[in-house]
mmCIF file of C-alpha atoms in Angstrom:
data_model
loop_
_atom_site.group_PDB
_atom_site.id
_atom_site.type_symbol
_atom_site.label_atom_id
_atom_site.label_comp_id
_atom_site.label_asym_id
_atom_site.label_seq_id
_atom_site.Cartn_x
_atom_site.Cartn_y
_atom_site.Cartn_z
ATOM 1 C CA UNK U 6 0.000 0.000 0.000
ATOM 2 C CA UNK U 7 2.878 2.243 0.786
ATOM 3 C CA UNK U 8 4.198 1.722 -2.722
ATOM 4 C CA UNK U 9 0.814 2.611 -4.237
ATOM 5 C CA UNK U 10 0.619 5.832 -2.242
ATOM 6 C CA UNK U 11 4.244 6.737 -3.056
ATOM 7 C CA UNK U 12 3.624 5.922 -6.708
ATOM 8 C CA UNK U 13 0.514 8.060 -6.740
ATOM 9 C CA UNK U 14 2.369 10.944 -5.121
ATOM 10 C CA UNK U 15 5.202 10.564 -7.651
ATOM 11 C CA UNK U 16 2.761 10.623 -10.555
ATOM 12 C CA UNK U 17 1.039 13.648 -9.012
ATOM 13 C CA UNK U 18 4.398 15.413 -8.531
ATOM 14 C CA UNK U 19 5.447 14.654 -12.124
ATOM 15 C CA UNK U 20 2.067 15.820 -13.382
ATOM 16 C CA UNK U 21 2.438 19.098 -11.471
ATOM 17 C CA UNK U 22 5.990 19.463 -12.713
ATOM 18 C CA UNK U 23 4.957 19.074 -16.351
ATOM 19 C CA UNK U 24 2.011 21.389 -15.774
ATOM 20 C CA UNK U 25 4.289 24.045 -14.241
ATOM 21 C CA UNK U 26 6.783 23.749 -17.098
ATOM 22 C CA UNK U 27 3.981 24.088 -19.603
ATOM 23 C CA UNK U 28 2.737 27.195 -17.760
ATOM 24 C CA UNK U 29 6.257 28.638 -17.672
ATOM 25 C CA UNK U 30 6.672 27.953 -21.404
ATOM 26 C CA UNK U 31 3.332 29.556 -22.165
ATOM 27 C CA UNK U 32 4.173 32.573 -20.007
ATOM 28 C CA UNK U 33 7.565 32.900 -21.703
ATOM 29 C CA UNK U 34 5.922 32.684 -25.130
ATOM 30 C CA UNK U 35 3.284 35.253 -24.166
ATOM 31 C CA UNK U 36 5.993 37.572 -22.832
ATOM 32 C CA UNK U 37 7.963 37.259 -26.080
ATOM 33 C CA UNK U 38 4.834 37.950 -28.135
ATOM 34 C CA UNK U 39 4.000 40.966 -25.978
ATOM 35 C CA UNK U 40 7.569 42.246 -26.400
ATOM 36 C CA UNK U 41 7.325 41.813 -30.180
ATOM 37 C CA UNK U 42 3.968 43.629 -30.215
ATOM 38 C CA UNK U 43 5.401 46.494 -28.152
ATOM 39 C CA UNK U 44 8.399 46.715 -30.470
ATOM 40 C CA UNK U 45 6.110 46.832 -33.509
ATOM 41 C CA UNK U 46 3.976 49.514 -31.850
ATOM 42 C CA UNK U 47 7.146 51.504 -31.155
ATOM 43 C CA UNK U 48 8.142 51.227 -34.832
ATOM 44 C CA UNK U 49 4.664 52.383 -35.870
ATOM 45 C CA UNK U 50 4.857 55.356 -33.503
ATOM 46 C CA UNK U 51 8.301 56.218 -34.817
ATOM 47 C CA UNK U 52 6.990 56.116 -38.408
ATOM 48 C CA UNK U 53 3.974 58.242 -37.447
ATOM 49 C CA UNK U 54 6.355 60.766 -35.869
ATOM 50 C CA UNK U 55 8.361 60.939 -39.084
ATOM 51 C CA UNK U 56 5.169 61.433 -41.119
ATOM 52 C CA UNK U 57 4.064 64.203 -38.768
ATOM 53 C CA UNK U 58 7.469 65.867 -39.009
ATOM 54 C CA UNK U 59 7.350 65.731 -42.827
ATOM 55 C CA UNK U 60 3.835 67.185 -42.817
ATOM 56 C CA UNK U 61 5.016 70.010 -40.553
ATOM 57 C CA UNK U 62 7.962 70.717 -42.829
ATOM 58 C CA UNK U 63 5.603 70.736 -45.811
ATOM 59 C CA UNK U 64 3.347 73.241 -44.079
ATOM 60 C CA UNK U 65 6.319 75.459 -43.220
ATOM 61 C CA UNK U 66 7.561 75.310 -46.827
ATOM 62 C CA UNK U 67 4.093 76.168 -48.151
ATOM 63 C CA UNK U 68 3.786 79.126 -45.770
ATOM 64 C CA UNK U 69 7.253 80.346 -46.739
ATOM 65 C CA UNK U 70 6.427 80.077 -50.451
ATOM 66 C CA UNK U 71 3.120 81.903 -49.956
ATOM 67 C CA UNK U 72 4.940 84.653 -48.079
ATOM 68 C CA UNK U 73 7.528 84.962 -50.840
ATOM 69 C CA UNK U 74 4.777 85.106 -53.485
ATOM 70 C CA UNK U 75 2.979 87.823 -51.515
ATOM 71 C CA UNK U 76 6.213 89.831 -51.257
ATOM 72 C CA UNK U 77 6.831 89.487 -55.003
ATOM 73 C CA UNK U 78 3.258 90.589 -55.735
ATOM 74 C CA UNK U 79 3.642 93.594 -53.415
ATOM 75 C CA UNK U 80 6.933 94.548 -55.081
ATOM 76 C CA UNK U 81 5.290 94.208 -58.501
ATOM 77 C CA UNK U 82 2.389 96.392 -57.405
ATOM 78 C CA UNK U 83 4.751 99.016 -56.011
ATOM 79 C CA UNK U 84 6.706 99.017 -59.271
ATOM 80 C CA UNK U 85 3.459 99.398 -61.254
ATOM 81 C CA UNK U 86 2.352 102.343 -59.088
ATOM 82 C CA UNK U 87 5.767 103.976 -59.474
ATOM 83 C CA UNK U 88 5.676 103.489 -63.252
ATOM 84 C CA UNK U 89 2.130 104.866 -63.454
ATOM 85 C CA UNK U 90 3.221 107.907 -61.424
ATOM 86 C CA UNK U 91 6.173 108.499 -63.740
ATOM 87 C CA UNK U 92 3.914 108.170 -66.795
ATOM 88 C CA UNK U 93 1.471 110.664 -65.269
ATOM 89 C CA UNK U 94 4.296 113.143 -64.613
ATOM 90 C CA UNK U 95 5.575 112.721 -68.179
ATOM 91 C CA UNK U 96 2.071 113.237 -69.583
ATOM 92 C CA UNK U 97 1.574 116.324 -67.421
ATOM 93 C CA UNK U 98 4.906 117.774 -68.593
ATOM 94 C CA UNK U 99 3.981 117.092 -72.229
ATOM 95 C CA UNK U 100 0.563 118.667 -71.732
ATOM 96 C CA UNK U 101 2.245 121.698 -70.107
ATOM 97 C CA UNK U 102 4.673 121.986 -73.016
ATOM 98 C CA UNK U 103 1.780 121.719 -75.496
ATOM 99 C CA UNK U 104 -0.166 124.448 -73.658
ATOM 100 C CA UNK U 105 2.964 126.651 -73.532
ATOM 101 C CA UNK U 106 3.592 126.123 -77.267
ATOM 102 C CA UNK U 107 -0.044 126.863 -78.061
ATOM 103 C CA UNK U 108 0.090 130.038 -75.940
ATOM 104 C CA UNK U 109 3.331 131.138 -77.661
ATOM 105 C CA UNK U 110 1.834 130.386 -81.075
ATOM 106 C CA UNK U 111 -1.275 132.377 -80.147
ATOM 107 C CA UNK U 112 0.885 135.267 -78.878
ATOM 108 C CA UNK U 113 2.982 135.164 -82.055
ATOM 109 C CA UNK U 114 -0.142 135.113 -84.188
ATOM 110 C CA UNK U 115 -1.607 138.011 -82.201
ATOM 111 C CA UNK U 116 1.650 139.979 -82.538
ATOM 112 C CA UNK U 117 1.738 139.293 -86.272
ATOM 113 C CA UNK U 118 -1.879 140.415 -86.638
ATOM 114 C CA UNK U 119 -1.102 143.497 -84.565
ATOM 115 C CA UNK U 120 1.852 144.291 -86.869
ATOM 116 C CA UNK U 121 -0.362 143.815 -89.907
ATOM 117 C CA UNK U 122 -3.020 146.096 -88.442
ATOM 118 C CA UNK U 123 -0.393 148.676 -87.516
ATOM 119 C CA UNK U 124 1.007 148.605 -91.060
ATOM 120 C CA UNK U 125 -2.448 148.883 -92.510
ATOM 121 C CA UNK U 126 -3.260 151.865 -90.314
ATOM 122 C CA UNK U 127 0.006 153.616 -91.227
ATOM 123 C CA UNK U 128 -0.498 153.138 -94.914
#
């Protein structure tokens, strides 16, 4: 009977031993899988960070380009206003010269007529 009880206890101890090893193996496997999943999640987060950084750089570049385009447009507008002002001044000078010439021509014509009248009166 003693042998039967010792045999039963041995079988029970071996059964527990195999069960514990199986549990340890499963725990080790689960830990490795969890570590792999965490590593993959870290890689995904790293990639998302890179994508976010690239998007930020793209936004900065777009803002810089828009600013440069606005500056070029403002410079072009200023140049156009300056050119229009110069053209207006030139036109005003030409109009002044034309009025002066017309006034001189009118004065010359009046003087000539006055001379003609004076000669006619004297004769």
